[in-house]
CSV table of C-alpha atoms in Angstrom, one decimal:
chain,number,residue,atom,x,y,z
H,224,MET,CA,-8.8,5.5,3.6
H,225,SER,CA,-12.3,6.8,3.8
H,226,ASN,CA,-13.7,9.0,6.6
H,227,CYS,CA,-15.5,7.6,9.6
H,228,ASP,CA,-19.1,6.7,8.8
H,229,LEU,CA,-20.3,8.7,11.8
H,230,LEU,CA,-18.3,11.8,10.9
H,231,ASP,CA,-21.4,13.9,10.1
H,232,LYS,CA,-23.0,13.0,13.5
H,233,CYS,CA,-19.8,13.2,15.7
H,234,GLY,CA,-19.8,16.0,18.2
H,235,PHE,CA,-16.1,15.8,18.7
H,236,PHE,CA,-15.4,16.1,15.0
H,237,GLN,CA,-17.9,19.0,14.6
H,238,LYS,CA,-16.4,20.9,17.5
H,239,HIS,CA,-12.7,20.2,17.0
H,240,ALA,CA,-12.2,19.5,13.2
H,241,LYS,CA,-11.1,23.0,12.5
H,242,SER,CA,-9.1,23.4,15.8
H,243,HIS,CA,-5.6,24.8,15.5
H,244,GLN,CA,-4.4,22.7,18.4
H,245,ALA,CA,-2.0,20.1,17.1
H,246,ALA,CA,-3.4,17.4,19.5
H,247,CYS,CA,-6.9,17.7,18.2
H,248,GLN,CA,-5.8,17.7,14.6
H,249,GLY,CA,-3.8,14.6,15.3
H,250,LEU,CA,-6.8,12.8,16.8
H,251,VAL,CA,-9.0,13.8,13.9
H,252,THR,CA,-6.4,12.5,11.4
H,253,LEU,CA,-5.9,9.2,13.3
H,254,TYR,CA,-9.5,8.4,14.4
H,255,CYS,CA,-11.9,10.3,12.1
H,256,LYS,CA,-10.0,10.1,8.9
H,257,GLY,CA,-7.4,7.4,9.5
H,258,PRO,CA,-6.4,3.9,10.6
H,259,LYS,CA,-7.8,4.0,14.1
H,260,GLN,CA,-11.5,4.4,13.2
H,261,ASN,CA,-12.3,1.0,14.5
H,262,GLU,CA,-10.7,1.7,17.9
H,263,CYS,CA,-12.7,4.9,18.5
H,264,LYS,CA,-14.2,4.9,22.0
H,265,ARG,CA,-16.8,7.4,20.9
H,266,LYS,CA,-18.2,4.8,18.5
H,267,GLU,CA,-18.2,2.1,21.2
H,268,TYR,CA,-20.0,4.5,23.6
H,269,ARG,CA,-22.7,5.2,20.9
H,270,LYS,CA,-23.2,1.5,20.3
H,271,LYS,CA,-23.4,0.6,24.0
H,272,HIS,CA,-25.6,3.5,25.1
H,273,GLY,CA,-27.6,4.2,22.0
H,274,GLN,CA,-26.8,7.8,22.0
H,275,PRO,CA,-23.8,10.0,21.3
H,276,PRO,CA,-21.1,10.6,23.9
H,277,PRO,CA,-20.4,14.1,25.2
H,278,ASP,CA,-18.7,16.3,22.6
H,279,ASP,CA,-15.6,16.6,24.7
H,280,MET,CA,-15.0,12.9,25.0
H,281,LEU,CA,-11.8,12.1,23.0
H,282,PRO,CA,-11.7,9.2,20.5
H,283,GLY,CA,-9.4,7.5,23.0
H,284,GLY,CA,-12.0,7.7,25.7
H,285,ALA,CA,-10.7,10.4,28.0
H,286,MET,CA,-12.5,13.7,28.5
H,287,LEU,CA,-11.0,16.9,27.1
H,288,ARG,CA,-10.5,19.5,29.8
H,289,SER,CA,-11.2,23.1,29.0
């Protein structure tokens, strides 16, 4: 499977792609590089609002807490 077409513009991917947290790596594998690309809430947000979502919005739609 190819990578998400928005990968180079995605704040979540840019910020968390090299994270050592297993949860972030799992999300990147599923949503950014895997079978759930079409279920990404970040993509939906971008389409609906015409701008990227906050960097800490997870692909599932929840906000990452620091």
